[in-house]
Short mmCIF file of C-alpha atoms in Angstrom, two decimals:
data_model
loop_
_atom_site.label_atom_id
_atom_site.label_comp_id
_atom_site.label_asym_id
_atom_site.label_seq_id
_atom_site.Cartn_x
_atom_site.Cartn_y
_atom_site.Cartn_z
CA MET A 1458 -37.93 133.51 11.52
CA LYS A 1459 -37.66 136.37 9.46
CA PHE A 1460 -34.62 138.73 10.44
CA THR A 1461 -36.76 141.21 11.32
CA HIS A 1462 -38.03 139.74 13.94
CA LEU A 1463 -35.36 137.77 15.09
CA PHE A 1464 -32.39 140.40 15.61
CA PRO A 1465 -34.22 142.62 18.40
CA SER A 1466 -34.76 139.45 20.30
CA ALA A 1467 -30.80 137.88 18.83
CA CYS A 1468 -29.68 141.22 19.72
CA ALA A 1469 -30.78 141.39 23.97
CA ILE A 1470 -29.64 138.17 24.34
CA ALA A 1471 -26.46 139.32 23.30
CA PHE A 1472 -25.53 141.82 25.36
CA THR A 1473 -27.04 139.71 28.55
CA SER A 1474 -24.55 137.59 27.62
CA ALA A 1475 -21.75 140.10 26.92
CA LEU A 1476 -23.66 142.58 30.61
CA TYR A 1477 -22.99 138.64 32.52
CA ILE A 1478 -19.66 137.92 30.99
CA PHE A 1479 -18.36 141.52 32.66
CA VAL A 1480 -20.13 141.05 35.50
CA ALA A 1481 -18.80 137.65 36.01
CA GLN A 1482 -14.66 139.58 35.64
CA TYR A 1483 -15.12 141.64 37.48
CA PHE A 1484 -16.07 139.04 40.74
CA GLN A 1485 -13.68 137.04 38.99
CA ILE A 1486 -15.84 133.56 38.12
CA SER A 1487 -13.43 130.93 37.49
CA ALA A 1488 -16.82 129.14 36.00
CA ILE A 1489 -17.18 131.44 33.80
CA TRP A 1490 -19.39 128.62 31.51
CA LEU A 1491 -22.42 127.12 34.29
CA PRO A 1492 -24.49 129.59 33.82
CA TYR A 1493 -24.11 128.88 30.05
CA ILE A 1494 -25.28 125.99 30.79
CA SER A 1495 -29.04 126.10 32.61
CA TRP A 1496 -29.34 129.43 30.59
CA ALA A 1497 -29.51 127.23 27.68
CA SER A 1498 -31.14 124.41 29.09
CA TYR A 1499 -34.22 126.86 30.14
CA PHE A 1500 -34.62 127.71 25.75
CA LEU A 1501 -33.89 123.81 25.69
CA VAL A 1502 -37.58 122.93 27.39
CA GLY A 1503 -39.11 126.42 25.43
CA GLY A 1504 -37.89 128.82 27.19
CA LYS A 1505 -41.16 128.88 30.21
CA PRO A 1506 -41.82 129.92 33.44
CA SER A 1507 -43.88 127.06 34.20
CA VAL A 1508 -40.80 124.51 34.47
CA LEU A 1509 -38.70 126.86 36.42
CA PRO A 1510 -39.14 124.84 40.29
CA LYS A 1511 -38.72 121.40 37.78
CA MET A 1512 -35.28 122.97 36.07
CA ILE A 1513 -34.54 124.18 39.05
CA ALA A 1514 -35.43 121.02 41.35
CA GLY A 1515 -33.79 119.45 38.19
CA PHE A 1516 -29.73 121.04 38.49
CA SER A 1517 -30.36 121.02 42.52
CA GLY A 1518 -30.82 116.95 41.87
CA GLY A 1519 -28.01 116.63 39.42
CA MET A 1520 -25.95 118.61 41.18
CA PHE A 1521 -27.02 116.09 44.87
CA ALA A 1522 -26.08 112.89 42.63
CA GLY A 1523 -22.58 114.29 42.30
CA TYR A 1524 -21.78 114.96 45.43
CA MET A 1525 -23.48 111.83 46.21
CA THR A 1526 -21.29 110.11 43.59
CA LEU A 1527 -17.39 111.51 44.50
CA LEU A 1528 -19.46 110.36 48.06
CA MET A 1529 -19.85 106.57 47.91
CA VAL A 1530 -17.16 105.57 45.34
CA GLY A 1531 -14.87 105.26 48.47
CA PRO A 1532 -17.15 103.34 50.91
CA VAL A 1533 -17.72 101.44 47.58
CA SER A 1534 -14.49 100.82 46.54
CA SER A 1535 -13.85 99.35 49.81
CA VAL A 1536 -16.01 96.37 48.65
CA ILE A 1537 -16.49 95.73 45.24
CA GLY A 1538 -13.12 96.67 44.61
CA THR A 1539 -11.75 99.89 42.65
CA SER A 1540 -12.76 99.27 39.95
CA PHE A 1541 -16.40 98.67 39.69
CA ALA A 1542 -17.13 100.76 42.30
CA LEU A 1543 -17.23 103.89 39.89
CA PRO A 1544 -18.73 102.36 37.30
CA PHE A 1545 -21.64 100.59 39.79
CA VAL A 1546 -22.04 103.84 41.92
CA VAL A 1547 -22.54 105.82 38.35
CA PHE A 1548 -24.82 102.85 37.85
CA CYS A 1549 -27.41 103.03 40.99
CA LEU A 1550 -27.38 107.11 40.53
CA THR A 1551 -27.87 106.39 36.52
CA LEU A 1552 -31.04 104.83 37.19
CA PHE A 1553 -32.23 106.82 40.03
CA ILE A 1554 -32.39 109.76 37.95
CA LEU A 1555 -34.18 108.25 35.50
CA LEU A 1556 -36.68 106.36 37.30
CA LEU A 1557 -37.66 110.08 38.83
CA GLU A 1558 -39.98 110.31 34.86
CA LEU A 1559 -42.40 108.91 36.43
CA VAL A 1560 -42.32 112.35 39.07
CA LYS A 1561 -44.56 114.09 36.67
CA PRO A 1562 -43.70 117.52 38.96
CA ILE A 1563 -39.11 116.72 38.81
CA ASP A 1564 -39.46 114.86 35.63
CA MET A 1565 -36.68 117.02 33.64
CA ILE A 1566 -33.75 114.59 32.84
CA PRO A 1567 -32.17 116.20 30.87
CA VAL A 1568 -31.94 118.75 32.90
CA TYR A 1569 -30.20 116.18 35.90
CA PHE A 1570 -27.58 114.87 33.56
CA PHE A 1571 -26.33 118.40 31.97
CA SER A 1572 -25.89 118.56 36.17
CA TYR A 1573 -24.58 116.23 37.03
CA ALA A 1574 -21.93 116.37 34.80
CA SER A 1575 -21.58 119.72 34.87
CA PHE A 1576 -20.30 119.25 38.26
CA PHE A 1577 -17.24 116.92 37.68
CA ALA A 1578 -16.23 119.57 35.12
CA TYR A 1579 -16.33 122.02 38.40
CA VAL A 1580 -15.10 119.96 41.08
CA PHE A 1581 -12.18 118.34 38.83
CA GLY A 1582 -11.46 120.76 36.76
CA GLY A 1583 -10.28 122.92 39.60
CA PHE A 1584 -13.16 125.83 39.62
CA GLY A 1585 -13.88 126.10 43.29
CA GLY A 1586 -10.27 127.02 44.28
CA GLY A 1587 -7.60 124.90 45.40
CA ASN A 1588 -8.67 123.97 48.68
CA ALA A 1589 -12.25 123.13 47.78
CA THR A 1590 -13.86 120.12 48.87
CA PRO A 1591 -17.03 118.31 46.36
CA LEU A 1592 -18.92 119.92 49.68
CA SER A 1593 -17.52 122.93 49.96
CA VAL A 1594 -18.77 123.84 45.44
CA LEU A 1595 -21.99 123.63 46.06
CA PRO A 1596 -23.94 126.48 47.39
CA THR A 1597 -21.48 128.18 44.66
CA PHE A 1598 -21.81 126.26 42.06
CA TRP A 1599 -25.93 125.98 42.80
CA VAL A 1600 -26.10 129.38 42.20
CA LEU A 1601 -24.40 129.30 39.37
CA LEU A 1602 -26.63 127.39 37.69
CA MET A 1603 -29.17 129.66 39.08
CA VAL A 1604 -27.70 132.70 37.25
CA GLY A 1605 -27.59 131.03 34.21
CA LEU A 1606 -31.55 130.28 34.66
CA GLY A 1607 -31.73 133.71 35.68
CA LEU A 1608 -30.32 135.13 32.54
CA GLY A 1609 -32.75 132.68 30.37
CA PHE A 1610 -35.84 134.35 32.62
CA LEU A 1611 -34.75 137.79 31.44
CA THR A 1612 -34.17 137.01 27.95
#
């Protein structure tokens, strides 16, 4: 791509990024990084509005898988022990996510994993606040991912 074609787009995206940071700081969003996960993902899949429904499903599903992992580890550890509980739960949920490749309307597997991993970073990084629980952070986490998709769509 030539500089004359790239520069205007790059400036628009850079301006949008700076504007997002300004707004995020104003609203004291602690996970200022999270929308960049979904924003970058939007471009990784070609920046096509037609894939937004799959991406919304993927980010929502990955978040749900992260929540289910934290919810299931305790009960599973009482059955198979603490050393095996987390690996077993992750195995089951990863297998489920991978098998979603067979469901064409929602076959956006990498997006599920971006969200799945980001959910743990968000929860264990304390981005939901001191008294936050995995359940209580779900709405804010989801909205921040959707902000990133919106920024991707906008740019």
